[in-house]
């Protein structure tokens, strides 16, 4: 690493006219041909980042570090390089020079660049040190036990190929698990259950309780844990504190079940919970508070217990007065700084009566009738997918069986695209995330309200992958969408679309087959060179930014571009948060810790890495603007997405949070974008702070009244943590909008990757531009490919411009467009078509004019 006290200070003296430096901090790019070097030199002079290009183009061993040579004694350099450096000041770039091994370009680093490198390294080391102090969530779920049972169950090598067969093995593994537990519980039985110590017998009771709590049978779980508690009190007192915390969390879960929070949540699960939503059945909650109070008194530094104690009192209606003073988290900590109106959950009235575990979500027009349908999947290996057909009157009908989707089971995430360019939106189901490897499913839309599983014919069935990360993008601009798949236990895959309904796996040849615990994948032409790139988040280790080399290969430039994340990433997306025309990058940081969430509200420093917002500088590099934009929070984001809730033209953020443990009770979070200058937490005022697990998320104007609503699959990773679906209806804000559905001709039919620029003049403002890229939003939950664009108040559209994928030099432009309408645009056709829709009352009938 370059030394600030060495090279940087020497440069400061040299720039003041003093003696020449003894060492120079340098970067190097070395390529094989003069023509390549001159091309790169031109790009560098145009402002492109040297480190990014070095990683992508250089053949020198320093390429992996962005060409960084460190502090170099000029006298030790070859004469050709010394000559090229003559007259080059800090920050400057040399001319192209010839070496025996090729043609080189050198950059002399600025003191600020040296400082930035060292600061980045210090930050990485600080995160590694602080993460050792993270208080991870107390595990009460039974998930580990049941997952291990499935792994241990003897299965044939191809057990995962048929999803329904996989379900049967899951059932068998649960039966085997409970049989083993019951055997171990008997201290007098022969075999492995004989001669058990008091600790062994207590541990088996705890495990049996975990099995019951996994299923949602809280009464039986508490019986097992009360027995274990008495065992601990009698024979192994050192485990009494553990059992008291287990009982506190267990009774809190039981209290929620007894009070029917999961099937009929209403406002009772919305954080902060108001006194009017207090429990009517209080016995179990009383016990939870008693045990949690004991735990807190014994260990007041336990932030997880402190958080849950406050939450339990909210549920009882005794917050804040009933919370011990030393444990109280002030109500002011939860208040929103802004109030944009309160959303209302109308899912039951609309007919989306889905009660499920964690799962994926796609909202899109699957029937080409101008209406948005809703498709969901489930983490549960045996749970069928659901298809909610839009009736066009504010209600939905369950068409799961007639669509054929009920035959598909499992799937933690899904992504949509028209992969075969037939004009109908298809579905890719991703399975095995956090689990053992399972098959994917490519479901071809038959354009008649039904789907056909074509996974095997398409070449996607094997090998099995543990994944919930997939991204569609046309990597070679041939008009067909290719597919990137991340894996948690093996190499990532890249499937090239052959254009005949089949795919060829080219991950290794393309240079993207890194083995990592991959949790998210998104695509964007982030550098505007006309080719789609990929960003990949990893739960362990650095993330990857795969820059497209235009020849079927990619180069990971994440470190040089400054977008490696914090070592524990999950949902990600590209979006232009400040409307400067360059796609920025939101990278979440995922640590399973309610205690870290509590630190946000208590104003305490984090041990976990926070989410990251990286601003695209337009030169191939990004700058971390997390702190100045108000997003330096450590949450537990899973399903997440972005949209414009107030139609001001700036995208807002909704994060579904949680982890598998029942102790993970923390609000989903809604951030309002303050015109690209910062984000404000409006969770409390908006009524969107569901405390149970948030998964697939989509922003969509589902009632066609001109503002985006929020749809969210809600539920955890185990049957007992299932929850009702949420549809948060937007209260409205009176701003204008336009919705644009694109159809590619030369480009892929879905127009994924197309960039839209709307130049608008609205009330009290100069003309400005608003930017969107055609995609489904985040990496866990899919919004429509049709783009909803907020315009502000009293807006006048000056122009709408489209840059189609693979054709950056021939934008398509429209003028004199009316606001507050949905339109369809076909590539190369200069007339657009209106999409006629009627505003509807969710759960009711139409109430306004055509849109």
PDB file of C-alpha atoms in Angstrom, residues 108 511 826:
ATOM      1  CA  UNK A 108       1.209   9.412 -11.057  1.00  0.00           C
ATOM      2  CA  UNK A 511     -14.898 -15.045 -16.822  1.00  0.00           C
ATOM      3  CA  UNK A 826     -42.207   0.227 -30.310  1.00  0.00           C
TER       4      UNK A 826
END
